Amino acid sequence: MKIEKEKLRRTPRRIDTEVVKRIITILHDGGTERKTKISLKAHLSYDKCLLYLEWLELMGLIRKENDANNFELIDLTGKGNELYLRYSESSSHVL
């Protein structure tokens, strides 16, 4: 229980769904990415991007893994791909 409270402190106070959409879309379109590239492509400060990535991981939307050079890579889970499909379907209905 203590670990979850500690992780929740490191997540954004309010979740901006537009930021979540941008991150999910970046990972869906580009595949596995490093945290720095995600923050640059999403137009977020690195610190804010880390907060969103922590939240997305807590929600089970992304997974983190290390490559051969021990860099942390971020990828969508099945649940993250489902969310992307919902976002893309809802945006196509608006147009």
mmCIF file with all atom_site columns, C-alpha atoms in Angstrom:
data_model
loop_
_atom_site.group_PDB
_atom_site.id
_atom_site.type_symbol
_atom_site.label_atom_id
_atom_site.label_alt_id
_atom_site.label_comp_id
_atom_site.label_asym_id
_atom_site.label_entity_id
_atom_site.label_seq_id
_atom_site.pdbx_PDB_ins_code
_atom_site.Cartn_x
_atom_site.Cartn_y
_atom_site.Cartn_z
_atom_site.occupancy
_atom_site.B_iso_or_equiv
_atom_site.pdbx_formal_charge
_atom_site.auth_seq_id
_atom_site.auth_comp_id
_atom_site.auth_asym_id
_atom_site.auth_atom_id
_atom_site.pdbx_PDB_model_num
ATOM 1  C CA . MET A 1 1  ? 0.000   0.000  0.000   1.00 0.00 ? 1  MET A CA 1
ATOM 2  C CA . LYS A 1 2  ? 2.859   2.363  0.821   1.00 0.00 ? 2  LYS A CA 1
ATOM 3  C CA . ILE A 1 3  ? 4.432   1.817  -2.594  1.00 0.00 ? 3  ILE A CA 1
ATOM 4  C CA . GLU A 1 4  ? 1.231   2.775  -4.406  1.00 0.00 ? 4  GLU A CA 1
ATOM 5  C CA . LYS A 1 5  ? 0.888   6.008  -2.420  1.00 0.00 ? 5  LYS A CA 1
ATOM 6  C CA . GLU A 1 6  ? 4.513   6.812  -3.207  1.00 0.00 ? 6  GLU A CA 1
ATOM 7  C CA . LYS A 1 7  ? 3.967   6.195  -6.937  1.00 0.00 ? 7  LYS A CA 1
ATOM 8  C CA . LEU A 1 8  ? 0.783   8.260  -6.944  1.00 0.00 ? 8  LEU A CA 1
ATOM 9  C CA . ARG A 1 9  ? 2.727   11.243 -5.599  1.00 0.00 ? 9  ARG A CA 1
ATOM 10 C CA . ARG A 1 10 ? 4.880   11.111 -8.729  1.00 0.00 ? 10 ARG A CA 1
ATOM 11 C CA . THR A 1 11 ? 1.932   11.350 -11.122 1.00 0.00 ? 11 THR A CA 1
ATOM 12 C CA . PRO A 1 12 ? 0.328   14.528 -12.479 1.00 0.00 ? 12 PRO A CA 1
ATOM 13 C CA . ARG A 1 13 ? -2.286  16.134 -10.243 1.00 0.00 ? 13 ARG A CA 1
ATOM 14 C CA . ARG A 1 14 ? -4.682  16.480 -13.160 1.00 0.00 ? 14 ARG A CA 1
ATOM 15 C CA . ILE A 1 15 ? -4.521  14.307 -16.211 1.00 0.00 ? 15 ILE A CA 1
ATOM 16 C CA . ASP A 1 16 ? -4.729  16.211 -19.484 1.00 0.00 ? 16 ASP A CA 1
ATOM 17 C CA . THR A 1 17 ? -6.386  13.842 -21.951 1.00 0.00 ? 17 THR A CA 1
ATOM 18 C CA . GLU A 1 18 ? -4.826  15.682 -24.894 1.00 0.00 ? 18 GLU A CA 1
ATOM 19 C CA . VAL A 1 19 ? -1.350  14.908 -23.522 1.00 0.00 ? 19 VAL A CA 1
ATOM 20 C CA . VAL A 1 20 ? -2.330  11.263 -23.036 1.00 0.00 ? 20 VAL A CA 1
ATOM 21 C CA . LYS A 1 21 ? -3.615  11.153 -26.634 1.00 0.00 ? 21 LYS A CA 1
ATOM 22 C CA . ARG A 1 22 ? -0.351  12.617 -27.934 1.00 0.00 ? 22 ARG A CA 1
ATOM 23 C CA . ILE A 1 23 ? 1.811   10.123 -26.037 1.00 0.00 ? 23 ILE A CA 1
ATOM 24 C CA . ILE A 1 24 ? -0.349  7.143  -27.003 1.00 0.00 ? 24 ILE A CA 1
ATOM 25 C CA . THR A 1 25 ? -0.341  8.249  -30.660 1.00 0.00 ? 25 THR A CA 1
ATOM 26 C CA . ILE A 1 26 ? 3.448   8.724  -30.660 1.00 0.00 ? 26 ILE A CA 1
ATOM 27 C CA . LEU A 1 27 ? 3.961   5.221  -29.302 1.00 0.00 ? 27 LEU A CA 1
ATOM 28 C CA . HIS A 1 28 ? 1.428   3.693  -31.671 1.00 0.00 ? 28 HIS A CA 1
ATOM 29 C CA . ASP A 1 29 ? 2.815   5.384  -34.787 1.00 0.00 ? 29 ASP A CA 1
ATOM 30 C CA . GLY A 1 30 ? 6.504   5.163  -33.916 1.00 0.00 ? 30 GLY A CA 1
ATOM 31 C CA . GLY A 1 31 ? 6.655   1.926  -31.949 1.00 0.00 ? 31 GLY A CA 1
ATOM 32 C CA . THR A 1 32 ? 9.091   1.605  -29.063 1.00 0.00 ? 32 THR A CA 1
ATOM 33 C CA . GLU A 1 33 ? 10.665  4.937  -28.081 1.00 0.00 ? 33 GLU A CA 1
ATOM 34 C CA . ARG A 1 34 ? 13.033  6.375  -25.503 1.00 0.00 ? 34 ARG A CA 1
ATOM 35 C CA . LYS A 1 35 ? 11.642  8.770  -22.918 1.00 0.00 ? 35 LYS A CA 1
ATOM 36 C CA . THR A 1 36 ? 13.544  11.745 -24.329 1.00 0.00 ? 36 THR A CA 1
ATOM 37 C CA . LYS A 1 37 ? 12.132  11.253 -27.827 1.00 0.00 ? 37 LYS A CA 1
ATOM 38 C CA . ILE A 1 38 ? 8.619   10.938 -26.422 1.00 0.00 ? 38 ILE A CA 1
ATOM 39 C CA . SER A 1 39 ? 8.976   14.198 -24.485 1.00 0.00 ? 39 SER A CA 1
ATOM 40 C CA . LEU A 1 40 ? 10.288  16.019 -27.567 1.00 0.00 ? 40 LEU A CA 1
ATOM 41 C CA . LYS A 1 41 ? 7.613   14.675 -29.911 1.00 0.00 ? 41 LYS A CA 1
ATOM 42 C CA . ALA A 1 42 ? 4.828   15.374 -27.371 1.00 0.00 ? 42 ALA A CA 1
ATOM 43 C CA . HIS A 1 43 ? 6.119   18.913 -26.736 1.00 0.00 ? 43 HIS A CA 1
ATOM 44 C CA . LEU A 1 44 ? 6.454   18.274 -22.987 1.00 0.00 ? 44 LEU A CA 1
ATOM 45 C CA . SER A 1 45 ? 9.195   19.065 -20.529 1.00 0.00 ? 45 SER A CA 1
ATOM 46 C CA . TYR A 1 46 ? 11.133  15.935 -19.649 1.00 0.00 ? 46 TYR A CA 1
ATOM 47 C CA . ASP A 1 47 ? 9.930   16.053 -16.014 1.00 0.00 ? 47 ASP A CA 1
ATOM 48 C CA . LYS A 1 48 ? 6.280   16.382 -16.998 1.00 0.00 ? 48 LYS A CA 1
ATOM 49 C CA . CYS A 1 49 ? 6.671   13.582 -19.544 1.00 0.00 ? 49 CYS A CA 1
ATOM 50 C CA . LEU A 1 50 ? 8.076   11.306 -16.830 1.00 0.00 ? 50 LEU A CA 1
ATOM 51 C CA . LEU A 1 51 ? 5.024   12.003 -14.662 1.00 0.00 ? 51 LEU A CA 1
ATOM 52 C CA . TYR A 1 52 ? 2.674   11.038 -17.489 1.00 0.00 ? 52 TYR A CA 1
ATOM 53 C CA . LEU A 1 53 ? 4.703   7.922  -18.300 1.00 0.00 ? 53 LEU A CA 1
ATOM 54 C CA . GLU A 1 54 ? 4.514   6.831  -14.651 1.00 0.00 ? 54 GLU A CA 1
ATOM 55 C CA . TRP A 1 55 ? 0.742   7.323  -14.706 1.00 0.00 ? 55 TRP A CA 1
ATOM 56 C CA . LEU A 1 56 ? 0.370   5.466  -18.015 1.00 0.00 ? 56 LEU A CA 1
ATOM 57 C CA . GLU A 1 57 ? 2.391   2.579  -16.589 1.00 0.00 ? 57 GLU A CA 1
ATOM 58 C CA . LEU A 1 58 ? 0.227   2.494  -13.445 1.00 0.00 ? 58 LEU A CA 1
ATOM 59 C CA . MET A 1 59 ? -2.845  2.318  -15.695 1.00 0.00 ? 59 MET A CA 1
ATOM 60 C CA . GLY A 1 60 ? -1.312  -0.586 -17.630 1.00 0.00 ? 60 GLY A CA 1
ATOM 61 C CA . LEU A 1 61 ? -1.200  1.336  -20.920 1.00 0.00 ? 61 LEU A CA 1
ATOM 62 C CA . ILE A 1 62 ? 2.580   1.199  -21.426 1.00 0.00 ? 62 ILE A CA 1
ATOM 63 C CA . ARG A 1 63 ? 5.448   -1.061 -20.438 1.00 0.00 ? 63 ARG A CA 1
ATOM 64 C CA . LYS A 1 64 ? 9.086   -0.215 -19.865 1.00 0.00 ? 64 LYS A CA 1
ATOM 65 C CA . GLU A 1 65 ? 11.965  -2.429 -20.893 1.00 0.00 ? 65 GLU A CA 1
ATOM 66 C CA . ASN A 1 66 ? 15.719  -2.025 -21.303 1.00 0.00 ? 66 ASN A CA 1
ATOM 67 C CA . ASP A 1 67 ? 17.567  -2.457 -24.590 1.00 0.00 ? 67 ASP A CA 1
ATOM 68 C CA . ALA A 1 68 ? 21.051  -3.957 -25.077 1.00 0.00 ? 68 ALA A CA 1
ATOM 69 C CA . ASN A 1 69 ? 22.672  -0.623 -24.117 1.00 0.00 ? 69 ASN A CA 1
ATOM 70 C CA . ASN A 1 70 ? 20.555  -0.498 -20.932 1.00 0.00 ? 70 ASN A CA 1
ATOM 71 C CA . PHE A 1 71 ? 18.433  2.425  -22.189 1.00 0.00 ? 71 PHE A CA 1
ATOM 72 C CA . GLU A 1 72 ? 14.844  2.355  -20.987 1.00 0.00 ? 72 GLU A CA 1
ATOM 73 C CA . LEU A 1 73 ? 12.390  1.921  -23.857 1.00 0.00 ? 73 LEU A CA 1
ATOM 74 C CA . ILE A 1 74 ? 8.655   2.577  -23.706 1.00 0.00 ? 74 ILE A CA 1
ATOM 75 C CA . ASP A 1 75 ? 6.081   0.566  -25.634 1.00 0.00 ? 75 ASP A CA 1
ATOM 76 C CA . LEU A 1 76 ? 2.280   0.302  -25.684 1.00 0.00 ? 76 LEU A CA 1
ATOM 77 C CA . THR A 1 77 ? 0.549   -2.659 -24.098 1.00 0.00 ? 77 THR A CA 1
ATOM 78 C CA . GLY A 1 78 ? -2.530  -4.279 -25.597 1.00 0.00 ? 78 GLY A CA 1
ATOM 79 C CA . LYS A 1 79 ? -4.636  -2.033 -23.405 1.00 0.00 ? 79 LYS A CA 1
ATOM 80 C CA . GLY A 1 80 ? -2.740  1.005  -24.728 1.00 0.00 ? 80 GLY A CA 1
ATOM 81 C CA . ASN A 1 81 ? -3.405  -0.068 -28.307 1.00 0.00 ? 81 ASN A CA 1
ATOM 82 C CA . GLU A 1 82 ? -7.116  -0.418 -27.501 1.00 0.00 ? 82 GLU A CA 1
ATOM 83 C CA . LEU A 1 83 ? -7.136  3.122  -26.107 1.00 0.00 ? 83 LEU A CA 1
ATOM 84 C CA . TYR A 1 84 ? -5.446  4.401  -29.273 1.00 0.00 ? 84 TYR A CA 1
ATOM 85 C CA . LEU A 1 85 ? -8.134  2.735  -31.397 1.00 0.00 ? 85 LEU A CA 1
ATOM 86 C CA . ARG A 1 86 ? -10.871 4.355  -29.305 1.00 0.00 ? 86 ARG A CA 1
ATOM 87 C CA . TYR A 1 87 ? -9.204  7.767  -29.642 1.00 0.00 ? 87 TYR A CA 1
ATOM 88 C CA . SER A 1 88 ? -8.818  7.375  -33.408 1.00 0.00 ? 88 SER A CA 1
ATOM 89 C CA . GLU A 1 89 ? -12.426 6.187  -33.833 1.00 0.00 ? 89 GLU A CA 1
ATOM 90 C CA . SER A 1 90 ? -13.814 9.072  -31.804 1.00 0.00 ? 90 SER A CA 1
ATOM 91 C CA . SER A 1 91 ? -11.769 11.654 -33.697 1.00 0.00 ? 91 SER A CA 1
ATOM 92 C CA . SER A 1 92 ? -12.861 10.273 -37.076 1.00 0.00 ? 92 SER A CA 1
ATOM 93 C CA . HIS A 1 93 ? -16.522 10.623 -36.038 1.00 0.00 ? 93 HIS A CA 1
ATOM 94 C CA . VAL A 1 94 ? -16.014 14.296 -35.223 1.00 0.00 ? 94 VAL A CA 1
ATOM 95 C CA . LEU A 1 95 ? -14.885 15.091 -38.773 1.00 0.00 ? 95 LEU A CA 1
#
